[in-house]
PDB file of C-alpha atoms in Angstrom:
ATOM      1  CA  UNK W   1     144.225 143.827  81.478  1.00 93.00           C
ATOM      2  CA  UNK W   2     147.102 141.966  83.695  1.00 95.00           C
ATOM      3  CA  UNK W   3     146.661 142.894  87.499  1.00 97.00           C
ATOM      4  CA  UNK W   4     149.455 142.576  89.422  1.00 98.00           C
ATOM      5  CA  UNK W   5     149.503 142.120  93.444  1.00 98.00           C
ATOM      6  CA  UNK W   6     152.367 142.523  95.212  1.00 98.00           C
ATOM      7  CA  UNK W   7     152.952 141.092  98.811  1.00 93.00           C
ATOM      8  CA  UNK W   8     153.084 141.962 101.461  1.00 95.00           C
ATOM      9  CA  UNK W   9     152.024 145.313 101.503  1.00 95.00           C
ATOM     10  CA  UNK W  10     155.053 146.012 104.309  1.00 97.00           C
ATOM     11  CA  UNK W  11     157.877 144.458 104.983  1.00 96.00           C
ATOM     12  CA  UNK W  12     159.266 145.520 108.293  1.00 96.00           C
ATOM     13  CA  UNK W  13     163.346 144.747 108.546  1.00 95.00           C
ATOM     14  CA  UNK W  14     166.644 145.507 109.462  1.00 94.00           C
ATOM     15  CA  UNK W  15     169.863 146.408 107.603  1.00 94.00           C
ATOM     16  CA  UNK W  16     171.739 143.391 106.572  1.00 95.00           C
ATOM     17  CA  UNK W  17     168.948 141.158 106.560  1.00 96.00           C
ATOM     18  CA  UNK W  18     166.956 139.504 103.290  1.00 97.00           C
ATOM     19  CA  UNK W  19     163.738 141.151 102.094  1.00 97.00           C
ATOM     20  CA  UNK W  20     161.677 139.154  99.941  1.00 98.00           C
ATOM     21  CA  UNK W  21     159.266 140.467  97.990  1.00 98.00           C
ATOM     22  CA  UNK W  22     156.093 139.190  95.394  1.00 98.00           C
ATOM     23  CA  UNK W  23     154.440 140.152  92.703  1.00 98.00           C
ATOM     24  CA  UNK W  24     152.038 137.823  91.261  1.00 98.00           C
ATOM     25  CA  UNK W  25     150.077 138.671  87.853  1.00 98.00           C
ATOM     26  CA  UNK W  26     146.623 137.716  86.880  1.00 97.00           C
ATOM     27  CA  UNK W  27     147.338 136.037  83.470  1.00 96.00           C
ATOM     28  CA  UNK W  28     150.811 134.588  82.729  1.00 96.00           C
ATOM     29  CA  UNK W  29     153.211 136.947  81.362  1.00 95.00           C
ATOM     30  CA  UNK W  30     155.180 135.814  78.080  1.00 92.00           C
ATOM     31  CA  UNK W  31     158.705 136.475  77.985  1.00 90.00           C
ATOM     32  CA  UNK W  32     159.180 137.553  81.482  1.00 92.00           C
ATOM     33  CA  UNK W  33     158.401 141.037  80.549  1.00 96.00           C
ATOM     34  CA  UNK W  34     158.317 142.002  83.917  1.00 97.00           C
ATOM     35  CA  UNK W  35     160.126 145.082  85.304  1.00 98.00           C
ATOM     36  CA  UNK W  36     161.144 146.325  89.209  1.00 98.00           C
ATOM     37  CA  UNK W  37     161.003 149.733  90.618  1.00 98.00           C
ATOM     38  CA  UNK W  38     161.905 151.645  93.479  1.00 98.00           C
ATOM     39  CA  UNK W  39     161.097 154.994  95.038  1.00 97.00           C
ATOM     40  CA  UNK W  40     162.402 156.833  98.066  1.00 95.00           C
ATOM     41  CA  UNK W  41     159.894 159.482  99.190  1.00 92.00           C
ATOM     42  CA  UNK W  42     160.026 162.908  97.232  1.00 90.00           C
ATOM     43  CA  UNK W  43     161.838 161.081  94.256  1.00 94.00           C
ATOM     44  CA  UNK W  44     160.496 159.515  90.838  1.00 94.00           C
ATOM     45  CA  UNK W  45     160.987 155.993  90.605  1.00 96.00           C
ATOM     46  CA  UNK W  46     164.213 154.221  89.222  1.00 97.00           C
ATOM     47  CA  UNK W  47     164.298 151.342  86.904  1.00 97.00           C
ATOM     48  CA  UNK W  48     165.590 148.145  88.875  1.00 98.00           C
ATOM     49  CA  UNK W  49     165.247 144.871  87.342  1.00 98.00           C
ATOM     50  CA  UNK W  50     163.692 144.093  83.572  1.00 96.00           C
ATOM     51  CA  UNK W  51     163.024 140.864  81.830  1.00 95.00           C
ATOM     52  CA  UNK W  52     162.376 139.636  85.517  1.00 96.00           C
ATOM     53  CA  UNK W  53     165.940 139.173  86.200  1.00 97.00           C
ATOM     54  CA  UNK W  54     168.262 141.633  84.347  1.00 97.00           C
ATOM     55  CA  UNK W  55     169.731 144.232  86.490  1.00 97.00           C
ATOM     56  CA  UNK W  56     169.938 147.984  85.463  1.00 96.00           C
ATOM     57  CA  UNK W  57     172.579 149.770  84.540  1.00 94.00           C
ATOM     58  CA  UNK W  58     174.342 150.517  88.204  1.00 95.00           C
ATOM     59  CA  UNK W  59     171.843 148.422  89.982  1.00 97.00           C
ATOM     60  CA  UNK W  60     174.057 146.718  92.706  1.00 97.00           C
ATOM     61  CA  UNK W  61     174.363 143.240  92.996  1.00 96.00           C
ATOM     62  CA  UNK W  62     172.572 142.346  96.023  1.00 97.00           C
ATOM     63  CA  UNK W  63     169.118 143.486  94.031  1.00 98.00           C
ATOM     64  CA  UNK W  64     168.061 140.089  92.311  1.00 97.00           C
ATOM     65  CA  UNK W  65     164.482 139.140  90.239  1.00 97.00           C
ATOM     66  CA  UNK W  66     163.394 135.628  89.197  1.00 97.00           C
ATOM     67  CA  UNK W  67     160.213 134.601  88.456  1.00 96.00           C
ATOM     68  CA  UNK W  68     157.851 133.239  85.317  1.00 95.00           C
ATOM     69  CA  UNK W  69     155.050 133.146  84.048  1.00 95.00           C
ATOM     70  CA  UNK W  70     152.611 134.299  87.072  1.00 97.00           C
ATOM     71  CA  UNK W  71     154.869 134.347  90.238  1.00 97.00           C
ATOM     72  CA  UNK W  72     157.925 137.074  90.025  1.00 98.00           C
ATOM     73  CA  UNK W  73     160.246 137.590  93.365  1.00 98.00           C
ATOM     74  CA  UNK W  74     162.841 140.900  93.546  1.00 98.00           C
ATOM     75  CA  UNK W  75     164.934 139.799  96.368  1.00 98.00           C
ATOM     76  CA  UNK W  76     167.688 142.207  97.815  1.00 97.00           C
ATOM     77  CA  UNK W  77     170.548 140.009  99.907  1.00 95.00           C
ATOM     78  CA  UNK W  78     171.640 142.242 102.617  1.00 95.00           C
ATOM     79  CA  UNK W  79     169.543 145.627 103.034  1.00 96.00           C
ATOM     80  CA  UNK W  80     171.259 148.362 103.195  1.00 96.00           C
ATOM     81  CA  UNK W  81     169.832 151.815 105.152  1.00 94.00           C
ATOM     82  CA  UNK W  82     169.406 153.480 100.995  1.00 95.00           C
ATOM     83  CA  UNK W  83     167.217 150.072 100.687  1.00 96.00           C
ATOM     84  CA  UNK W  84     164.336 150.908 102.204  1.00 93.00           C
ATOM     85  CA  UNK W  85     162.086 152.312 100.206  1.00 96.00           C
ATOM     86  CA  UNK W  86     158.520 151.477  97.736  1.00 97.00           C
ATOM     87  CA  UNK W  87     159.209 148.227  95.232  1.00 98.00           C
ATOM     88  CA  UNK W  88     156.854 148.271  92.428  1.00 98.00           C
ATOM     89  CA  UNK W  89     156.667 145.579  90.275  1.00 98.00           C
ATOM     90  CA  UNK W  90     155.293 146.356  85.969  1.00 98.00           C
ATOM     91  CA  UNK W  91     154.065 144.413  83.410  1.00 97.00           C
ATOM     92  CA  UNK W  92     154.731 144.987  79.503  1.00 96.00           C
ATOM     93  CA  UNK W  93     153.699 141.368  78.015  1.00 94.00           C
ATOM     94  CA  UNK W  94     150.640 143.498  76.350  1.00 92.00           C
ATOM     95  CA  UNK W  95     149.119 147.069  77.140  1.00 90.00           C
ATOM     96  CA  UNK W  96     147.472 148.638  78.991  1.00 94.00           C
ATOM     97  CA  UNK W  97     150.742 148.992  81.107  1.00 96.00           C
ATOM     98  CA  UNK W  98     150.147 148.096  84.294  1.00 97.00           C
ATOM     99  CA  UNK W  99     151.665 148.238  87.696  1.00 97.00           C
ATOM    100  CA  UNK W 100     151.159 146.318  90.901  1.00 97.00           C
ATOM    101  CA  UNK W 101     150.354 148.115  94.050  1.00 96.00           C
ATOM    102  CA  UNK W 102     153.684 148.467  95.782  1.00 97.00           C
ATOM    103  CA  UNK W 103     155.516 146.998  98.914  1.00 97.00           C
ATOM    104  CA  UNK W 104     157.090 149.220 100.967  1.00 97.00           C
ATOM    105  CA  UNK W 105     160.162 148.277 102.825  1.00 97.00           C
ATOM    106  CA  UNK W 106     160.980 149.521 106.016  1.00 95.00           C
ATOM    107  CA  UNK W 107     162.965 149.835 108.781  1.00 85.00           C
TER     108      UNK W 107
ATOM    109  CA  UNK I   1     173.081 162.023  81.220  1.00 94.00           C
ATOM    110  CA  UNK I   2     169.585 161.387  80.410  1.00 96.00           C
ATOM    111  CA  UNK I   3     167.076 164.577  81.902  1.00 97.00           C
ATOM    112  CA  UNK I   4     163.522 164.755  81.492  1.00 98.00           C
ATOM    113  CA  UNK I   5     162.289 167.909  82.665  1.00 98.00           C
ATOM    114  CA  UNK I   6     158.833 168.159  83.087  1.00 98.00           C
ATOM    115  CA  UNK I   7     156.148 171.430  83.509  1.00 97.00           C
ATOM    116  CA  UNK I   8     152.586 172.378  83.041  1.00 97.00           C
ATOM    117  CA  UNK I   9     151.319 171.398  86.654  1.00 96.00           C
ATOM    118  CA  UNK I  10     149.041 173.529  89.039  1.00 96.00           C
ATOM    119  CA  UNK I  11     145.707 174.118  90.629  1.00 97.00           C
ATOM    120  CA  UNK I  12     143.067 173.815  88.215  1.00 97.00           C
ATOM    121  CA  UNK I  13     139.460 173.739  88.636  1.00 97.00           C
ATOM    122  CA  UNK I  14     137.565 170.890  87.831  1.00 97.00           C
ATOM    123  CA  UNK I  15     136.416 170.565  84.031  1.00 97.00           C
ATOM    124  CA  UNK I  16     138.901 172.926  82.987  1.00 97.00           C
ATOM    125  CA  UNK I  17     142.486 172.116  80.488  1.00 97.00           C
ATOM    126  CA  UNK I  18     145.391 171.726  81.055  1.00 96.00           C
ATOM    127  CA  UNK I  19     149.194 170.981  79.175  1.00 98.00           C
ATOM    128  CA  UNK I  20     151.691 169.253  80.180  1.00 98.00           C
ATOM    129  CA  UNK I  21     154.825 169.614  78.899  1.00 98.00           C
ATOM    130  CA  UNK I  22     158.254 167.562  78.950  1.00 98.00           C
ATOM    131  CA  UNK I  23     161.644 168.851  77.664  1.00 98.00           C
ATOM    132  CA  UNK I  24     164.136 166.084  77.149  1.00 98.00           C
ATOM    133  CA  UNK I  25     167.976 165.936  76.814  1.00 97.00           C
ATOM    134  CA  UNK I  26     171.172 163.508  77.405  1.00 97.00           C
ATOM    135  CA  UNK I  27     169.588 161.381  74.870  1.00 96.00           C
ATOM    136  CA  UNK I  28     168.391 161.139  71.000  1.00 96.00           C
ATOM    137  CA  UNK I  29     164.724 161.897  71.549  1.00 96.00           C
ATOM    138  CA  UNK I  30     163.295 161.130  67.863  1.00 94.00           C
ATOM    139  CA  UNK I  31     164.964 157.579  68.166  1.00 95.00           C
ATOM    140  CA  UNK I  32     162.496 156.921  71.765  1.00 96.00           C
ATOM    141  CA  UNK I  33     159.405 156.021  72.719  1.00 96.00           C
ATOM    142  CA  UNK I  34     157.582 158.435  75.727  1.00 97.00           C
ATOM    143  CA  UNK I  35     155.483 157.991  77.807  1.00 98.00           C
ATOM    144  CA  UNK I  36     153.461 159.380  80.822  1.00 98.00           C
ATOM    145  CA  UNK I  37     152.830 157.754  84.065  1.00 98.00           C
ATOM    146  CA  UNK I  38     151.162 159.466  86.823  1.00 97.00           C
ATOM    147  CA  UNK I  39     150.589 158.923  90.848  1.00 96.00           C
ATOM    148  CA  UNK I  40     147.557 159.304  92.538  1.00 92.00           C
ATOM    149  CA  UNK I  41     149.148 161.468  96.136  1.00 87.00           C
ATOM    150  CA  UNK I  42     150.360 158.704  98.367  1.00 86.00           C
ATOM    151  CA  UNK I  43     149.000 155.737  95.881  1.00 90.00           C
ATOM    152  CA  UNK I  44     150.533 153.870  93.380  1.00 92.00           C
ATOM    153  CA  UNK I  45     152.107 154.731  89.749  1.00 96.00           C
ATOM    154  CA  UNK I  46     149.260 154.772  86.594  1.00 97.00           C
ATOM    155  CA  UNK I  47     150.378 154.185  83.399  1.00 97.00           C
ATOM    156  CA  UNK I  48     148.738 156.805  81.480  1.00 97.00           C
ATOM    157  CA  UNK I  49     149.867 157.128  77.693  1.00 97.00           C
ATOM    158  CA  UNK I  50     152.594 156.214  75.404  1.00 97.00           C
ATOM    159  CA  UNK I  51     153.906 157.419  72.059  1.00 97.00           C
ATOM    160  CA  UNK I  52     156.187 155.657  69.900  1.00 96.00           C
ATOM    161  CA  UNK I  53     159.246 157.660  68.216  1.00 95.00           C
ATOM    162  CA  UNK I  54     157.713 159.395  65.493  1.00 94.00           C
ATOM    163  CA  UNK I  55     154.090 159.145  66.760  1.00 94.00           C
ATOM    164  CA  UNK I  56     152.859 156.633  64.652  1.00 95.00           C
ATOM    165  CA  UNK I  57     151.034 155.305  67.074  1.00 95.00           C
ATOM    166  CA  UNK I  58     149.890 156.130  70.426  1.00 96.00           C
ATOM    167  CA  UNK I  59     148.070 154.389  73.261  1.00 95.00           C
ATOM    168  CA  UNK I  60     146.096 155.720  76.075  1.00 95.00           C
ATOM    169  CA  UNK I  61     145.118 153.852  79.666  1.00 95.00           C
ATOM    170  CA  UNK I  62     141.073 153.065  79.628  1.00 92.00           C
ATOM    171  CA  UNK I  63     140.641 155.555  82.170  1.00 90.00           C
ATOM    172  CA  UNK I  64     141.440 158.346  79.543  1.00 91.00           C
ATOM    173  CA  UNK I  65     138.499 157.989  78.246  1.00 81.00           C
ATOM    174  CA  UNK I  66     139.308 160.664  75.285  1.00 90.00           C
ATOM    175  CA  UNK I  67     139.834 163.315  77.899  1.00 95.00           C
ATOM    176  CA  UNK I  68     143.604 163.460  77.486  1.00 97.00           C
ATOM    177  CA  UNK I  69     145.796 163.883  74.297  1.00 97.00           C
ATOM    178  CA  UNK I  70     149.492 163.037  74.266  1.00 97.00           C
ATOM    179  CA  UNK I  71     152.073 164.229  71.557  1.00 98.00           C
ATOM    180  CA  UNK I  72     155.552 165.176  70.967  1.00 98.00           C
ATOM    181  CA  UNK I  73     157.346 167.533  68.909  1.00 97.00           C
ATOM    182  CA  UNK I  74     160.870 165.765  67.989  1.00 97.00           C
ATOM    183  CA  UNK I  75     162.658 168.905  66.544  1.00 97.00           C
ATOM    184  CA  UNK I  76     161.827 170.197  70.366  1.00 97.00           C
ATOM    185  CA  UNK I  77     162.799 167.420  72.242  1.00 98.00           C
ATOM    186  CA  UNK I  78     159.490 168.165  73.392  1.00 98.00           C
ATOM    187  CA  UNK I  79     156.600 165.740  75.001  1.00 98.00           C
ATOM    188  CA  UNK I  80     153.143 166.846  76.183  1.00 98.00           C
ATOM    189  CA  UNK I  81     149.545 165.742  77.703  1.00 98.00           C
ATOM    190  CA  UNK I  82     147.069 167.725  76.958  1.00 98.00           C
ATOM    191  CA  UNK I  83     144.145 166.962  79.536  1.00 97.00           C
ATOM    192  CA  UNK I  84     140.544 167.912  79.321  1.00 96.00           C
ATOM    193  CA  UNK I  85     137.581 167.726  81.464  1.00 96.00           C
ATOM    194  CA  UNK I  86     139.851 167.630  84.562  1.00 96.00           C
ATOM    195  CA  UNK I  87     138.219 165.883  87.264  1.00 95.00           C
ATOM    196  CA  UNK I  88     139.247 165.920  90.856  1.00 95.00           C
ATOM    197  CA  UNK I  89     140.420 162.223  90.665  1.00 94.00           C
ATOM    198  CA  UNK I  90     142.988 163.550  88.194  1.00 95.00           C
ATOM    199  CA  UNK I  91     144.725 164.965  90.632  1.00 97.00           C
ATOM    200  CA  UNK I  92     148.420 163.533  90.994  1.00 97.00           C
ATOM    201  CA  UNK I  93     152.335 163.800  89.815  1.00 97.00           C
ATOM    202  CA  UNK I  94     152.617 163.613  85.846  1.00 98.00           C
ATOM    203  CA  UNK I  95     155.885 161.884  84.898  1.00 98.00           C
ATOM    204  CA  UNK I  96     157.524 161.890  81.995  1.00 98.00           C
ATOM    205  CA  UNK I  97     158.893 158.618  80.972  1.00 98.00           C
ATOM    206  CA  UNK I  98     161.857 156.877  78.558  1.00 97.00           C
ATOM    207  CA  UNK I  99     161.442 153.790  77.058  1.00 96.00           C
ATOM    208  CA  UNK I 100     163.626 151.268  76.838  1.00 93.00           C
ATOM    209  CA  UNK I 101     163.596 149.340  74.159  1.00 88.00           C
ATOM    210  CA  UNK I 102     162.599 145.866  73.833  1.00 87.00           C
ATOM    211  CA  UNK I 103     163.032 143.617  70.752  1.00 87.00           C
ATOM    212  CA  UNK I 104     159.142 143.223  69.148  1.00 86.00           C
ATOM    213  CA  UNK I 105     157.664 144.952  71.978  1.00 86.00           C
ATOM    214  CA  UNK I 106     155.859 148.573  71.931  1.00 88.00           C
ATOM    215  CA  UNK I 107     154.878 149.415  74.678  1.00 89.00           C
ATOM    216  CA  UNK I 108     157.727 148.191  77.186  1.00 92.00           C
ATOM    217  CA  UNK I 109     159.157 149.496  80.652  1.00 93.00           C
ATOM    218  CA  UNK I 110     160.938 152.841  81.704  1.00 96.00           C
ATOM    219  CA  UNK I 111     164.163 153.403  82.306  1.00 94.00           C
ATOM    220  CA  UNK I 112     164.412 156.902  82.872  1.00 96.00           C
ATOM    221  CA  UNK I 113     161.990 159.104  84.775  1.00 97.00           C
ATOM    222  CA  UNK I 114     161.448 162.826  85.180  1.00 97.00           C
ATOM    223  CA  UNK I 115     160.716 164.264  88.564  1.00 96.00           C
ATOM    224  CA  UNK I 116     156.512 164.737  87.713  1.00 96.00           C
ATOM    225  CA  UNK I 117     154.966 167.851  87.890  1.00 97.00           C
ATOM    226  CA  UNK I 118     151.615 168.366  90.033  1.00 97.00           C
ATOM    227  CA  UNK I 119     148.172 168.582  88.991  1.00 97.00           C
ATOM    228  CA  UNK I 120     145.780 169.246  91.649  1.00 97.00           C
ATOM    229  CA  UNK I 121     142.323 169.986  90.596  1.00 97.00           C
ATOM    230  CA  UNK I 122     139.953 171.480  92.959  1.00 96.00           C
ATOM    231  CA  UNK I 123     137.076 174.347  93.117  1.00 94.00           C
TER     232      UNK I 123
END
């Protein structure tokens, strides 16, 4: 089974700065088949980022991913007050499915 | 506009059954795999068990342990977990899950996500 651990666990900003946040996986994942979530409270999650770095249909812009093989990074540029929320980071290189533990973002 | 609608959820004592149910729409179900994710109350999301398209093959998390059964009924638009043996650490928000697709892979990443039902069990 891949584990995933994100970092940090919180990451304390303000609107219009950089958040930076990790997810690092136990064994390398092939292909980058990585995905990014987010979730406000009350609310199911919503697909972000897949293949590490591909954007979502009506993900904006200043959401980015990069990463291989262990170390992944979702970046968003300038956070905006809907921003802050829980990132979770998923691998599907090879089942079980797994998540990592979450950062949450906040103000 | 892809829905995923999902029921079944309540308080349930512990090594009792229960169904869960999902109704789908916005979207041609038969041609998707489904799956169900769940999360622990203020913990993290659990992949639980997926289901390719016309349920030729399935896959459940270790922690199943044969306790839960998943299966769909395409002519329904219809998923469902059935869950026995409930055990108070079962208790959490079933989602219902889309797949996206991904070229050679079967078990891949969500991209649409119902709004989970609850399952709290408790004597």
């Amino acid at each position: 089974e891949i584990v995933l651990t994100q970092s940090p666990g919180t990451l304390s900003l303000s609107p219009g700065e950089r958040a930076t946040l990790s997810c690092r996986a136990s064994l390398s994942i092939r292909n980058s088949y990585l995905a990014w979530y987010q979730q406000k409270p009350g609310q199911a999650p919503r697909l972000l980022i897949y293949g590490a770095s591909s954007r979502a249909t009506g993900i904006p812009d200043r959401f980015s991913g990069s990463g291989s093989g262990t170390d992944f990074t979702l970046t968003i540029s300038r956070l905006e007050p809907e921003d802050f929320a829980v990132y979770y980071c998923q691998q599907y290189d090879s089942s079980p499915l797994t998540f990592g533990g979450g950062t949450k973002v906040e103000i | 506009e892809v829905q995923l609608v999902e029921s079944g959820g309540g308080l349930v004592q512990p090594g009792r059954s229960l169904s869960l149910s999902c109704t789908a729409s916005g979207f041609t179900f038969d041609d998707y795999t489904m799956h169900w994710v769940r999360q622990l109350p203020g913990r993290g999301l659990e992949w639980v068990s997926g289901i390719t398209s016309n349920s030729g093959a399935i896959a459940y998390a270790d922690f199943v342990k044969g306790r839960f059964i998943i299966s769909r009924d395409n002519a329904k638009n219809s998923l469902y977990l059935h869950i026995t043996r409930l055990r108070p650490e079962d208790t959490a928000f079933y989602y219902c899950a889309k797949a996206r697709r991904v070229e050679g892979v079967r078990w891949a990443l969500f991209d649409s996500w119902g709004h989970g039902t609850l399952v709290t069990v408790s004597s």
